[in-house]
Amino acid sequence: MDPRELEELDERWSMHNYRRFGVEFVEGSGTRLIDSEGREYLDFLTGIAVCSLGHCHPDVVAAIEDQAGRLMHTSNLFLSGPAVELARRLAESSLGGATFLCNSGAEANEAAIKIARKAAHTRGVSNPRVVVLEGGFHGRTMGAVSASPKMSQDPSFAPYLEGFDVVPRDDVDSLDHAVGEQTAGILIEPVQGEGGIHPIADSVLSAARSAADRTGAALIFDEVQCGMGRTGSLWGYQLSGIEPDLLTTAKALGGGFPVGSCIASRSWSSVFEPGDHGSTFAGGPMASRAALAALEATSDPGLMDSVSARGERLRAGLAGIPAFSEVRGRGLMVGADLASGGGAPDLVTDLLGKGLITNATGPATLRLLPPLIVTDQEVDRALELISDSVS
Ligand SMILES: *Cc1c(COP(=O)(O)O)cnc(C)c1O
């Protein structure tokens, strides 16, 4: 369909909660997307860190095709082999305890918040609170929005959930002071994504670990965006060596298929009891098979080395472009601030016109989330297009 016509239909029939570009992608393979008019694009956004293995990774496609023809859904009233295998692989690759499977990042964080609050009540905390960092983003459900400092200031959706204390993202002392007897959890994105690609300093992560140990609160890392190999290690926390009690993941977990999880260390694995939590679609065989295939492909150590190397190349290239005043990130999760203090949305539009898909997290911040399989040549091509656009 003609994109103009499709835009009109979208305007008429879809709620207006998204600001969209007038482009429809109809096919994808690896690092490339094709739009409805046959134009090819280099994808440096990957559906917001979802298609990290590239579009239509053959192993993920094969797993979904095979499972779709066998069985799509049975509910959590019955056992499921793929779900158990996924739960085990997730735990074995990270915190070693047990896993709650779900369908999205927000849901993974809701589960973590519930676990932290229940554990706090169990040890006699009367008014459990969760400490969150400025700039953090944890999803769009009411609990997750309430945990996201910027969004919970929008009066449109008040009242928000009570019990969240916000501290600066780079201040060890504020964090330490904010954590006390009433603290049920400390919720941190090790590399903040929506907030503009801000890696949290190891000193802050380490202070959060100590504060959690001192009080019995759960240290929760939201790796919905920075997990699944994005930073150059399977899980972002593995770069710092500071282990959380609960780890939430989604986005790239299913290689493009919707799935999320909340993984617990052994001592946090038995907080939920039957009836405490659940979700109809959670842990379905399709999502589990897709995630198993994606995890298998992501676990290749050669791939992680290449993510680190390509990430360095990309950041070095951006740092060499005078229009950018600061370049941040880990692995292939990269943000670059325009020195002019604005213009990022226009830059994104301009790049889209040139066949490079990117995104802006704010007025002056360009965000790049290329597929983990990106080549040096593609990184150089993207740098060339960006450099062209800003000079
Ligand atoms: C995207 C994101 C979420 C929300 O995930 P959904 O799947 O959209 O619910 C939560 N936390 C972080 C860090 C994210 O980037």
XYZ file of C-alpha atoms and ligand atoms in Angstrom:
406
model
C 0.000 0.000 0.000
C 1.108 3.556 -0.653
C 2.625 4.937 2.564
C 0.534 8.145 2.388
C -2.646 6.086 2.200
C -1.483 3.829 5.028
C -0.684 6.885 7.134
C -4.243 8.154 6.705
C -5.709 4.805 7.681
C -3.399 4.634 10.708
C -4.543 8.121 11.703
C -8.163 7.033 11.436
C -8.033 3.587 13.054
C -5.122 3.519 15.496
C -5.069 5.408 18.766
C -2.710 8.339 18.578
C -0.268 7.232 21.254
C 2.718 6.966 18.873
C 4.538 9.511 16.781
C 5.476 7.547 13.674
C 7.537 7.999 10.544
C 5.605 7.561 7.287
C 7.587 4.463 6.321
C 6.402 0.856 6.332
C 9.018 -1.874 6.431
C 7.811 -5.053 4.808
C 10.856 -7.331 4.844
C 14.052 -7.730 6.788
C 17.162 -9.837 6.743
C 20.236 -9.438 8.951
C 21.197 -5.782 9.225
C 18.841 -4.665 6.421
C 15.195 -3.668 6.094
C 13.176 -3.107 2.912
C 10.272 -0.637 2.817
C 6.998 -0.925 0.901
C 8.509 1.025 -1.997
C 11.467 -1.319 -2.326
C 14.101 0.921 -0.681
C 16.794 -0.725 1.408
C 17.889 0.569 4.836
C 20.760 -0.201 7.186
C 19.130 -0.759 10.577
C 20.984 0.839 13.514
C 17.959 0.691 15.813
C 16.845 -2.979 15.483
C 13.266 -2.385 16.596
C 14.649 -0.681 19.756
C 17.204 -3.330 20.740
C 14.852 -6.230 19.938
C 16.219 -7.743 16.709
C 19.756 -7.876 18.088
C 20.652 -10.970 16.061
C 19.535 -9.180 12.912
C 16.155 -9.473 11.253
C 14.704 -12.949 10.750
C 17.649 -14.863 12.218
C 17.325 -18.309 10.591
C 17.526 -20.263 13.884
C 14.822 -18.132 15.505
C 12.612 -18.399 12.403
C 13.058 -22.199 12.322
C 12.196 -22.557 16.019
C 9.032 -20.460 15.654
C 7.941 -22.241 12.466
C 8.453 -25.649 14.020
C 6.645 -24.775 17.252
C 3.754 -23.005 15.485
C 2.968 -26.216 13.663
C 3.064 -28.301 16.861
C 1.470 -26.335 19.665
C 1.027 -22.627 20.384
C -0.438 -22.375 23.852
C -1.631 -24.506 26.745
C -1.587 -22.094 29.789
C 0.368 -22.220 33.018
C -1.981 -24.843 34.466
C 0.234 -27.437 32.751
C 3.913 -28.248 32.385
C 5.879 -27.037 29.367
C 9.246 -28.420 28.305
C 10.406 -25.338 26.354
C 9.494 -23.022 29.264
C 11.453 -25.061 31.817
C 14.430 -25.314 29.483
C 14.372 -21.535 28.975
C 14.036 -20.830 32.716
C 17.008 -23.086 33.360
C 19.189 -21.586 30.619
C 18.447 -18.064 31.828
C 19.291 -18.874 35.439
C 22.383 -20.898 34.534
C 23.694 -18.033 32.422
C 23.229 -15.497 35.222
C 22.076 -15.615 38.854
C 21.682 -19.369 39.280
C 18.273 -19.370 40.950
C 14.805 -19.616 39.373
C 13.073 -17.664 36.612
C 9.600 -16.152 36.134
C 8.762 -15.914 32.427
C 6.532 -13.158 31.054
C 5.833 -11.266 27.828
C 7.486 -7.865 28.115
C 9.944 -5.694 29.989
C 7.343 -3.836 32.011
C 5.914 -7.133 33.217
C 9.354 -8.399 34.173
C 9.839 -5.295 36.331
C 6.360 -5.609 37.864
C 7.307 -9.129 38.942
C 10.584 -7.899 40.453
C 8.822 -5.092 42.362
C 6.251 -7.551 43.716
C 8.980 -9.979 44.808
C 10.894 -7.189 46.572
C 7.769 -5.895 48.325
C 6.621 -9.340 49.443
C 10.045 -10.222 50.840
C 10.080 -6.901 52.720
C 6.662 -7.542 54.268
C 7.835 -11.019 55.250
C 10.742 -9.571 57.211
C 8.461 -7.064 58.951
C 8.869 -3.913 56.858
C 5.589 -1.987 57.194
C 5.915 0.456 54.289
C 8.199 -1.079 51.643
C 9.889 1.383 49.325
C 11.976 1.038 46.172
C 14.924 3.300 45.414
C 15.265 4.227 41.720
C 17.765 6.342 39.802
C 17.093 9.587 38.004
C 16.950 8.945 34.259
C 15.748 5.364 34.749
C 13.054 3.900 32.521
C 11.278 0.700 33.493
C 8.192 0.428 31.281
C 4.650 1.693 30.754
C 2.419 -0.261 33.135
C 1.354 1.743 36.202
C 3.930 0.166 38.521
C 6.727 0.511 35.990
C 5.730 4.103 35.170
C 5.702 4.932 38.868
C 9.248 3.548 39.058
C 10.360 5.733 36.119
C 11.153 9.218 37.512
C 10.511 11.245 34.369
C 7.210 9.647 33.444
C 5.773 9.668 36.942
C 5.821 13.476 36.835
C 3.160 13.586 34.127
C -0.060 14.601 35.919
C -2.210 12.951 33.200
C -2.028 9.525 34.780
C -1.893 10.332 38.479
C -2.220 8.930 41.066
C 0.916 6.852 40.688
C 1.936 3.905 42.811
C 3.439 5.037 46.084
C 6.759 3.970 47.467
C 9.470 5.044 45.016
C 12.415 7.197 46.117
C 14.467 8.865 43.395
C 18.207 9.507 43.735
C 20.725 10.994 41.248
C 22.303 8.400 38.984
C 25.894 9.296 39.856
C 25.874 10.020 43.568
C 27.052 7.212 45.845
C 26.207 9.085 49.066
C 22.624 9.970 48.075
C 22.033 6.375 47.125
C 23.468 5.089 50.353
C 21.397 7.542 52.442
C 18.192 6.730 50.581
C 18.444 3.026 51.406
C 17.150 2.274 54.881
C 15.059 -0.126 56.939
C 11.971 0.457 54.804
C 13.760 -0.238 51.536
C 12.428 -3.308 49.740
C 14.452 -2.905 46.572
C 16.934 -0.848 44.595
C 16.020 -0.808 40.907
C 18.749 0.181 38.429
C 19.361 -0.032 34.688
C 23.131 -0.764 34.546
C 23.186 1.191 31.288
C 20.238 3.591 31.075
C 18.668 3.347 27.624
C 15.668 5.639 27.176
C 17.327 8.161 29.499
C 19.996 8.769 26.831
C 22.532 5.892 27.083
C 24.145 6.516 30.465
C 26.297 3.701 31.824
C 25.979 3.690 35.625
C 29.385 3.906 37.319
C 30.700 0.763 38.975
C 31.047 2.762 42.205
C 27.261 3.394 42.191
C 26.444 -0.245 41.385
C 28.800 -1.368 44.107
C 27.283 1.080 46.641
C 23.844 -0.269 45.716
C 25.082 -3.827 46.317
C 26.441 -2.875 49.754
C 23.277 -0.974 50.703
C 21.140 -3.949 49.691
C 23.331 -6.296 51.741
C 23.196 -3.945 54.730
C 19.373 -3.729 54.728
C 18.166 -6.962 53.163
C 16.650 -5.089 50.207
C 16.688 -6.704 46.759
C 19.157 -5.312 44.262
C 17.267 -5.389 40.951
C 18.995 -4.780 37.628
C 16.716 -3.892 34.728
C 18.552 -5.321 31.729
C 15.570 -5.177 29.401
C 17.611 -3.024 27.000
C 21.251 -3.599 28.003
C 21.013 -7.394 28.387
C 21.238 -10.199 25.819
C 24.720 -9.361 24.581
C 24.085 -5.700 23.805
C 27.026 -4.485 25.935
C 29.501 -7.120 24.770
C 28.787 -9.584 27.573
C 25.634 -11.693 27.748
C 24.360 -9.659 30.725
C 25.371 -6.060 31.336
C 26.168 -6.630 35.022
C 28.878 -9.108 34.056
C 31.016 -6.165 32.862
C 31.147 -4.807 36.427
C 31.085 -8.122 38.264
C 28.457 -6.699 40.642
C 25.625 -9.245 40.868
C 22.019 -8.266 41.493
C 19.455 -10.416 43.346
C 16.906 -10.043 40.567
C 17.578 -9.484 36.869
C 14.866 -8.445 34.422
C 15.132 -8.973 30.675
C 12.921 -8.752 27.563
C 13.480 -6.833 24.279
C 16.139 -8.985 22.505
C 15.375 -12.084 24.571
C 13.132 -13.666 21.923
C 15.193 -12.638 18.883
C 12.188 -10.534 17.744
C 9.424 -12.536 19.440
C 7.771 -10.985 22.534
C 9.074 -12.552 25.737
C 10.488 -11.328 29.042
C 11.754 -12.763 32.284
C 12.620 -11.990 35.879
C 15.580 -14.110 36.971
C 16.391 -14.536 40.669
C 19.458 -15.594 42.603
C 18.960 -18.731 44.703
C 18.021 -16.841 47.858
C 15.347 -14.790 46.037
C 13.864 -17.703 44.066
C 11.178 -18.819 46.520
C 9.495 -15.533 47.436
C 6.541 -16.102 45.094
C 4.189 -18.903 46.117
C 1.308 -20.387 44.122
C -1.267 -17.691 43.412
C 1.082 -14.751 44.033
C 1.666 -13.862 40.406
C 1.015 -15.013 36.853
C 0.121 -14.173 33.288
C -1.947 -16.068 30.723
C 0.511 -15.928 27.832
C 3.671 -16.122 29.951
C 6.141 -18.881 29.189
C 4.244 -20.065 26.129
C 5.972 -22.617 23.908
C 6.376 -20.228 20.938
C 8.086 -17.523 23.002
C 10.201 -20.071 24.848
C 11.438 -21.760 21.681
C 12.241 -18.377 20.100
C 14.168 -17.280 23.202
C 16.067 -20.574 23.426
C 17.192 -20.136 19.814
C 18.127 -16.482 20.406
C 20.062 -17.315 23.593
C 21.950 -20.074 21.826
C 22.961 -17.725 19.004
C 23.864 -14.906 21.413
C 25.979 -17.091 23.692
C 28.687 -17.467 21.044
C 31.806 -15.936 22.701
C 33.102 -14.833 19.284
C 29.978 -12.727 18.868
C 30.554 -10.967 22.215
C 34.158 -10.084 21.257
C 32.899 -8.669 18.012
C 30.219 -6.585 19.806
C 32.936 -4.990 21.955
C 35.207 -4.316 18.968
C 32.466 -2.894 16.725
C 31.154 -0.819 19.615
C 34.590 0.706 20.138
C 34.911 1.412 16.431
C 31.504 3.091 16.381
C 32.193 5.231 19.464
C 35.655 6.221 18.236
C 34.176 7.217 14.867
C 31.445 9.313 16.486
C 33.948 10.951 18.838
C 35.864 12.047 15.740
C 32.875 13.959 14.369
C 33.134 17.558 15.688
C 29.330 18.025 15.807
C 29.179 15.630 18.777
C 30.217 16.884 22.196
C 29.954 13.573 24.053
C 29.766 9.898 23.098
C 28.686 7.289 25.643
C 27.873 3.613 25.833
C 28.942 0.024 26.284
C 29.323 -2.422 23.414
C 26.729 -1.699 20.736
C 24.549 0.475 22.969
C 25.704 3.937 21.989
C 24.528 7.512 22.534
C 26.016 10.702 21.099
C 25.118 14.237 22.173
C 25.006 17.007 19.587
C 27.144 19.955 20.673
C 24.460 22.345 19.423
C 22.163 21.171 22.255
C 19.356 20.147 19.886
C 18.560 18.831 16.438
C 18.638 15.087 17.151
C 15.091 14.406 15.869
C 15.899 16.242 12.601
C 19.127 14.289 12.290
C 17.211 11.014 12.694
C 14.761 12.068 9.952
C 17.595 13.067 7.669
C 19.393 9.746 8.231
C 16.201 7.814 7.548
C 15.996 9.599 4.200
C 19.560 8.444 3.508
C 18.723 4.828 4.383
C 20.060 4.639 7.955
C 17.638 3.852 10.788
C 18.472 5.483 14.139
C 16.573 7.162 16.942
C 16.757 10.133 19.299
C 16.289 9.665 23.051
C 16.067 13.402 23.603
C 16.411 16.745 21.812
C 20.196 16.420 21.468
C 20.921 12.692 21.832
C 21.302 10.288 18.933
C 20.914 6.629 19.965
C 22.463 3.772 18.004
C 21.548 0.136 18.657
C 22.910 -1.768 15.654
C 22.463 -5.521 15.321
C 25.157 -7.459 17.187
C 26.140 -9.037 13.852
C 27.003 -5.676 12.267
C 30.258 -5.609 10.249
C 33.113 -3.083 10.321
C 32.083 -1.967 6.828
C 28.531 -1.298 7.998
C 29.765 0.644 11.029
C 31.948 2.738 8.707
C 29.038 3.276 6.311
C 26.804 4.476 9.158
C 29.552 6.825 10.376
C 29.905 8.234 6.861
C 26.158 8.902 6.605
C 26.041 10.475 10.082
C 29.085 12.610 9.391
C 27.511 13.752 6.095
C 24.273 14.697 7.837
C 25.819 16.758 10.622
C 28.399 18.669 8.603
C 11.938 -1.051 26.913
C 12.278 -1.089 28.340
C 11.350 -1.507 29.302
C 9.915 -1.827 28.954
O 9.825 -2.962 28.161
P 8.445 -3.284 27.409
O 8.701 -4.586 26.746
O 8.184 -2.156 26.469
O 7.396 -3.371 28.469
C 11.761 -1.599 30.620
N 13.025 -1.299 30.975
C 13.943 -0.898 30.076
C 15.324 -0.618 30.522
C 13.605 -0.765 28.733
O 14.508 -0.331 27.849
